[in-house]
Amino acid sequence: MKNFKISNGIDIPAIGFGTWLLEGEKVTEPLKIALEKGYTHIDTAAIYKNEKEIGVVLQSQNIDRKELFITSKCWNSERGYEKALAAFEQTLTDLQTDYLDLYLIHWPANETQFPDNWAALNASTWRAFEEIYTSGKAKAIGVSNFNINHLEALFETTKIKPMVNQIEIHPGHSQPELVDFCKQNDLLVQAWSPLGSGRILENELIVSLANKYNVSVGQICINYCLAKEILPLPRSSSEKNIEANLTSDNFKLSTEDIKAIDEMPADGFSGLNPSLIEF
């Protein structure tokens, strides 16, 4: 599989296996299938409530840890220096590993929920992340769902800049300004929910392109991310789709078709604006 390179020089497999909504034992069989089909990049988070189960599966498969790229995230309730350090150690314990390949702040403290101190709270959390990175227990560190203003504020206090921003990206919600800002600042963009909501899979343009290239609608969405140098993290419980998603780089969308997707009207957005969330 193709790799992307993070700003610190680390390679990361270009398609990851997302585990959001695969809570507890629901993750076990899909993850086993994903590993059998050749996924080595696994994306999870403490709030997904499946880290323990993922740890058990990874141990049972007898895969060399060096062959895996494991990402997790610090949840909102664990913001701040001390809490973030403790949350990270709990994640290591649950995943049964002594390091992560990538650790992310899951959501920014924002201007809606914390009008007086959101930037300071993010800076405090990030200070813990820098310590984790310096210790070698995380090979790379980054953020998730950070808008431009959240990133700009964080840059004012960082000693080590974030290397990744994982955001909602899919046809109908391509966030070009934020993507461009991340690229200009050497942040690799990852796409959660790269297939959008179910409506995207029925979108007339996406369906027509799937027919044109003789692939699935999901493969069109994933290939679109790859064409934009964005790393997609598709999730599926279906063996057929798990395998198909991993082979989404086996064709190339034309420049015209990429432009047509870029110009799609808004569709499939989760409604989760990082500047407005209150969880």
PDB file of C-alpha atoms in Angstrom, residues 26-176:
ATOM      1  CA  LYS A  26     -18.656  -5.229  17.756  1.00  0.00           C
ATOM      2  CA  VAL A  27     -15.104  -4.389  16.712  1.00  0.00           C
ATOM      3  CA  THR A  28     -13.675  -7.896  17.095  1.00  0.00           C
ATOM      4  CA  GLU A  29     -14.720  -9.635  13.884  1.00  0.00           C
ATOM      5  CA  PRO A  30     -14.424  -6.605  11.571  1.00  0.00           C
ATOM      6  CA  LEU A  31     -10.921  -5.934  12.891  1.00  0.00           C
ATOM      7  CA  LYS A  32      -9.887  -9.557  12.396  1.00  0.00           C
ATOM      8  CA  ILE A  33     -11.167  -9.384   8.818  1.00  0.00           C
ATOM      9  CA  ALA A  34      -9.379  -6.074   8.233  1.00  0.00           C
ATOM     10  CA  LEU A  35      -6.076  -7.500   9.452  1.00  0.00           C
ATOM     11  CA  GLU A  36      -6.528 -10.615   7.312  1.00  0.00           C
ATOM     12  CA  LYS A  37      -7.203  -8.461   4.247  1.00  0.00           C
ATOM     13  CA  GLY A  38      -4.026  -6.481   4.806  1.00  0.00           C
ATOM     14  CA  TYR A  39      -4.863  -3.396   6.861  1.00  0.00           C
ATOM     15  CA  THR A  40      -2.012  -2.355   9.122  1.00  0.00           C
ATOM     16  CA  HIS A  41      -3.305   1.120  10.069  1.00  0.00           C
ATOM     17  CA  ILE A  42      -5.905   1.039  12.866  1.00  0.00           C
ATOM     18  CA  ASP A  43      -7.707   4.161  14.103  1.00  0.00           C
ATOM     19  CA  THR A  44      -9.474   4.181  17.463  1.00  0.00           C
ATOM     20  CA  ALA A  45     -10.202   6.496  20.401  1.00  0.00           C
ATOM     21  CA  ALA A  46     -10.918   6.197  24.104  1.00  0.00           C
ATOM     22  CA  ILE A  47     -14.503   7.360  23.592  1.00  0.00           C
ATOM     23  CA  TYR A  48     -15.125   4.565  21.060  1.00  0.00           C
ATOM     24  CA  LYS A  49     -15.043   2.155  24.006  1.00  0.00           C
ATOM     25  CA  ASN A  50     -13.254  -0.546  22.049  1.00  0.00           C
ATOM     26  CA  GLU A  51      -9.584  -0.120  22.918  1.00  0.00           C
ATOM     27  CA  LYS A  52      -9.526  -3.152  25.213  1.00  0.00           C
ATOM     28  CA  GLU A  53     -11.118  -5.340  22.563  1.00  0.00           C
ATOM     29  CA  ILE A  54      -8.720  -4.050  19.911  1.00  0.00           C
ATOM     30  CA  GLY A  55      -5.812  -4.837  22.214  1.00  0.00           C
ATOM     31  CA  VAL A  56      -7.035  -8.415  22.656  1.00  0.00           C
ATOM     32  CA  VAL A  57      -7.440  -8.906  18.895  1.00  0.00           C
ATOM     33  CA  LEU A  58      -4.005  -7.509  18.085  1.00  0.00           C
ATOM     34  CA  GLN A  59      -2.397  -9.770  20.671  1.00  0.00           C
ATOM     35  CA  SER A  60      -4.275 -12.822  19.381  1.00  0.00           C
ATOM     36  CA  GLN A  61      -3.192 -12.250  15.773  1.00  0.00           C
ATOM     37  CA  ASN A  62       0.500 -12.479  16.622  1.00  0.00           C
ATOM     38  CA  ILE A  63       1.407  -9.558  14.366  1.00  0.00           C
ATOM     39  CA  ASP A  64       4.767  -7.852  14.829  1.00  0.00           C
ATOM     40  CA  ARG A  65       3.971  -4.525  16.537  1.00  0.00           C
ATOM     41  CA  LYS A  66       6.370  -2.776  14.168  1.00  0.00           C
ATOM     42  CA  GLU A  67       4.114  -3.767  11.251  1.00  0.00           C
ATOM     43  CA  LEU A  68       1.142  -1.880  12.729  1.00  0.00           C
ATOM     44  CA  PHE A  69       0.287   1.808  12.807  1.00  0.00           C
ATOM     45  CA  ILE A  70      -2.056   2.451  15.754  1.00  0.00           C
ATOM     46  CA  THR A  71      -3.780   5.777  16.380  1.00  0.00           C
ATOM     47  CA  SER A  72      -5.876   6.780  19.379  1.00  0.00           C
ATOM     48  CA  LYS A  73      -7.301  10.003  20.754  1.00  0.00           C
ATOM     49  CA  CYS A  74      -7.638  11.871  24.039  1.00  0.00           C
ATOM     50  CA  TRP A  75     -11.285  12.504  24.868  1.00  0.00           C
ATOM     51  CA  ASN A  76     -12.749  15.882  25.833  1.00  0.00           C
ATOM     52  CA  SER A  77     -13.215  15.030  29.512  1.00  0.00           C
ATOM     53  CA  GLU A  78      -9.449  14.436  29.779  1.00  0.00           C
ATOM     54  CA  ARG A  79      -8.275  17.838  28.595  1.00  0.00           C
ATOM     55  CA  GLY A  80      -5.469  19.544  30.499  1.00  0.00           C
ATOM     56  CA  TYR A  81      -1.895  18.517  31.240  1.00  0.00           C
ATOM     57  CA  GLU A  82      -2.315  15.973  34.048  1.00  0.00           C
ATOM     58  CA  LYS A  83      -5.532  14.426  32.757  1.00  0.00           C
ATOM     59  CA  ALA A  84      -4.135  14.001  29.237  1.00  0.00           C
ATOM     60  CA  LEU A  85      -1.028  12.239  30.526  1.00  0.00           C
ATOM     61  CA  ALA A  86      -3.165   9.835  32.558  1.00  0.00           C
ATOM     62  CA  ALA A  87      -5.546   9.231  29.647  1.00  0.00           C
ATOM     63  CA  PHE A  88      -2.640   8.329  27.397  1.00  0.00           C
ATOM     64  CA  GLU A  89      -1.291   5.774  29.856  1.00  0.00           C
ATOM     65  CA  GLN A  90      -4.760   4.214  30.160  1.00  0.00           C
ATOM     66  CA  THR A  91      -4.963   3.901  26.393  1.00  0.00           C
ATOM     67  CA  LEU A  92      -1.592   2.147  26.279  1.00  0.00           C
ATOM     68  CA  THR A  93      -2.811  -0.286  28.938  1.00  0.00           C
ATOM     69  CA  ASP A  94      -6.096  -0.972  27.165  1.00  0.00           C
ATOM     70  CA  LEU A  95      -4.437  -1.501  23.784  1.00  0.00           C
ATOM     71  CA  GLN A  96      -1.727  -3.688  25.370  1.00  0.00           C
ATOM     72  CA  THR A  97       1.083  -1.742  23.739  1.00  0.00           C
ATOM     73  CA  ASP A  98       3.974   0.320  25.081  1.00  0.00           C
ATOM     74  CA  TYR A  99       3.683   3.054  22.437  1.00  0.00           C
ATOM     75  CA  LEU A 100       1.284   4.604  19.941  1.00  0.00           C
ATOM     76  CA  ASP A 101       2.182   5.548  16.409  1.00  0.00           C
ATOM     77  CA  LEU A 102      -0.100   8.584  16.587  1.00  0.00           C
ATOM     78  CA  TYR A 103      -1.982  10.287  19.430  1.00  0.00           C
ATOM     79  CA  LEU A 104      -4.542  13.022  18.779  1.00  0.00           C
ATOM     80  CA  ILE A 105      -6.546  15.577  20.763  1.00  0.00           C
ATOM     81  CA  HIS A 106     -10.019  14.369  19.782  1.00  0.00           C
ATOM     82  CA  TRP A 107     -11.846  17.739  19.757  1.00  0.00           C
ATOM     83  CA  PRO A 108     -10.653  21.244  20.546  1.00  0.00           C
ATOM     84  CA  ALA A 109     -11.821  23.105  23.597  1.00  0.00           C
ATOM     85  CA  ASN A 110     -13.801  25.727  21.699  1.00  0.00           C
ATOM     86  CA  GLU A 111     -14.976  29.305  21.921  1.00  0.00           C
ATOM     87  CA  THR A 112     -18.609  28.299  22.493  1.00  0.00           C
ATOM     88  CA  GLN A 113     -18.136  25.999  25.472  1.00  0.00           C
ATOM     89  CA  PHE A 114     -15.083  27.742  26.952  1.00  0.00           C
ATOM     90  CA  PRO A 115     -15.322  31.399  25.867  1.00  0.00           C
ATOM     91  CA  ASP A 116     -12.751  32.638  28.393  1.00  0.00           C
ATOM     92  CA  ASN A 117     -10.037  29.992  28.281  1.00  0.00           C
ATOM     93  CA  TRP A 118     -10.437  27.656  25.294  1.00  0.00           C
ATOM     94  CA  ALA A 119      -7.013  28.466  23.850  1.00  0.00           C
ATOM     95  CA  ALA A 120      -5.261  28.021  27.204  1.00  0.00           C
ATOM     96  CA  LEU A 121      -7.012  24.694  27.758  1.00  0.00           C
ATOM     97  CA  ASN A 122      -5.880  23.394  24.368  1.00  0.00           C
ATOM     98  CA  ALA A 123      -2.351  24.623  25.081  1.00  0.00           C
ATOM     99  CA  SER A 124      -2.309  22.790  28.410  1.00  0.00           C
ATOM    100  CA  THR A 125      -3.436  19.549  26.775  1.00  0.00           C
ATOM    101  CA  TRP A 126      -0.869  19.989  24.021  1.00  0.00           C
ATOM    102  CA  ARG A 127       1.913  20.434  26.554  1.00  0.00           C
ATOM    103  CA  ALA A 128       1.185  16.883  27.720  1.00  0.00           C
ATOM    104  CA  PHE A 129       1.270  15.697  24.118  1.00  0.00           C
ATOM    105  CA  GLU A 130       4.676  17.257  23.583  1.00  0.00           C
ATOM    106  CA  GLU A 131       5.952  15.445  26.666  1.00  0.00           C
ATOM    107  CA  ILE A 132       4.486  12.151  25.420  1.00  0.00           C
ATOM    108  CA  TYR A 133       6.148  12.656  22.035  1.00  0.00           C
ATOM    109  CA  THR A 134       9.500  13.598  23.530  1.00  0.00           C
ATOM    110  CA  SER A 135       9.388  10.458  25.698  1.00  0.00           C
ATOM    111  CA  GLY A 136       9.064   8.289  22.585  1.00  0.00           C
ATOM    112  CA  LYS A 137       5.779   6.766  23.725  1.00  0.00           C
ATOM    113  CA  ALA A 138       4.018   8.337  20.734  1.00  0.00           C
ATOM    114  CA  LYS A 139       5.828   8.365  17.409  1.00  0.00           C
ATOM    115  CA  ALA A 140       3.702  11.275  16.190  1.00  0.00           C
ATOM    116  CA  ILE A 141       1.161  13.669  17.716  1.00  0.00           C
ATOM    117  CA  GLY A 142      -1.638  15.740  16.292  1.00  0.00           C
ATOM    118  CA  VAL A 143      -5.165  16.994  16.631  1.00  0.00           C
ATOM    119  CA  SER A 144      -8.625  16.149  15.369  1.00  0.00           C
ATOM    120  CA  ASN A 145     -11.499  18.440  14.411  1.00  0.00           C
ATOM    121  CA  PHE A 146      -9.439  21.617  14.845  1.00  0.00           C
ATOM    122  CA  ASN A 147     -10.620  24.556  12.754  1.00  0.00           C
ATOM    123  CA  ILE A 148      -8.199  27.210  11.494  1.00  0.00           C
ATOM    124  CA  ASN A 149      -8.662  29.483  14.512  1.00  0.00           C
ATOM    125  CA  HIS A 150      -8.003  26.582  16.901  1.00  0.00           C
ATOM    126  CA  LEU A 151      -4.799  25.717  15.051  1.00  0.00           C
ATOM    127  CA  GLU A 152      -3.602  29.321  14.880  1.00  0.00           C
ATOM    128  CA  ALA A 153      -4.067  29.746  18.625  1.00  0.00           C
ATOM    129  CA  LEU A 154      -2.272  26.475  19.346  1.00  0.00           C
ATOM    130  CA  PHE A 155       0.674  27.426  17.134  1.00  0.00           C
ATOM    131  CA  GLU A 156       1.321  30.436  19.384  1.00  0.00           C
ATOM    132  CA  THR A 157       2.379  28.208  22.289  1.00  0.00           C
ATOM    133  CA  THR A 158       3.706  25.011  20.706  1.00  0.00           C
ATOM    134  CA  LYS A 159       7.262  23.823  20.911  1.00  0.00           C
ATOM    135  CA  ILE A 160       6.342  20.940  18.594  1.00  0.00           C
ATOM    136  CA  LYS A 161       3.683  21.600  15.969  1.00  0.00           C
ATOM    137  CA  PRO A 162       0.875  19.093  15.392  1.00  0.00           C
ATOM    138  CA  MET A 163       1.662  16.690  12.580  1.00  0.00           C
ATOM    139  CA  VAL A 164      -1.892  15.603  11.727  1.00  0.00           C
ATOM    140  CA  ASN A 165      -5.398  17.062  11.736  1.00  0.00           C
ATOM    141  CA  GLN A 166      -8.146  14.432  11.456  1.00  0.00           C
ATOM    142  CA  ILE A 167     -11.358  16.087  10.231  1.00  0.00           C
ATOM    143  CA  GLU A 168     -14.654  15.259   8.563  1.00  0.00           C
ATOM    144  CA  ILE A 169     -13.959  15.081   4.822  1.00  0.00           C
ATOM    145  CA  HIS A 170     -16.069  13.494   2.101  1.00  0.00           C
ATOM    146  CA  PRO A 171     -17.817  14.434  -1.137  1.00  0.00           C
ATOM    147  CA  GLY A 172     -20.228  17.213  -0.263  1.00  0.00           C
ATOM    148  CA  HIS A 173     -18.071  18.372   2.660  1.00  0.00           C
ATOM    149  CA  SER A 174     -14.518  18.853   1.407  1.00  0.00           C
ATOM    150  CA  GLN A 175     -13.451  21.796   3.634  1.00  0.00           C
ATOM    151  CA  PRO A 176     -10.965  23.256   1.085  1.00  0.00           C
TER     152      PRO A 176
END
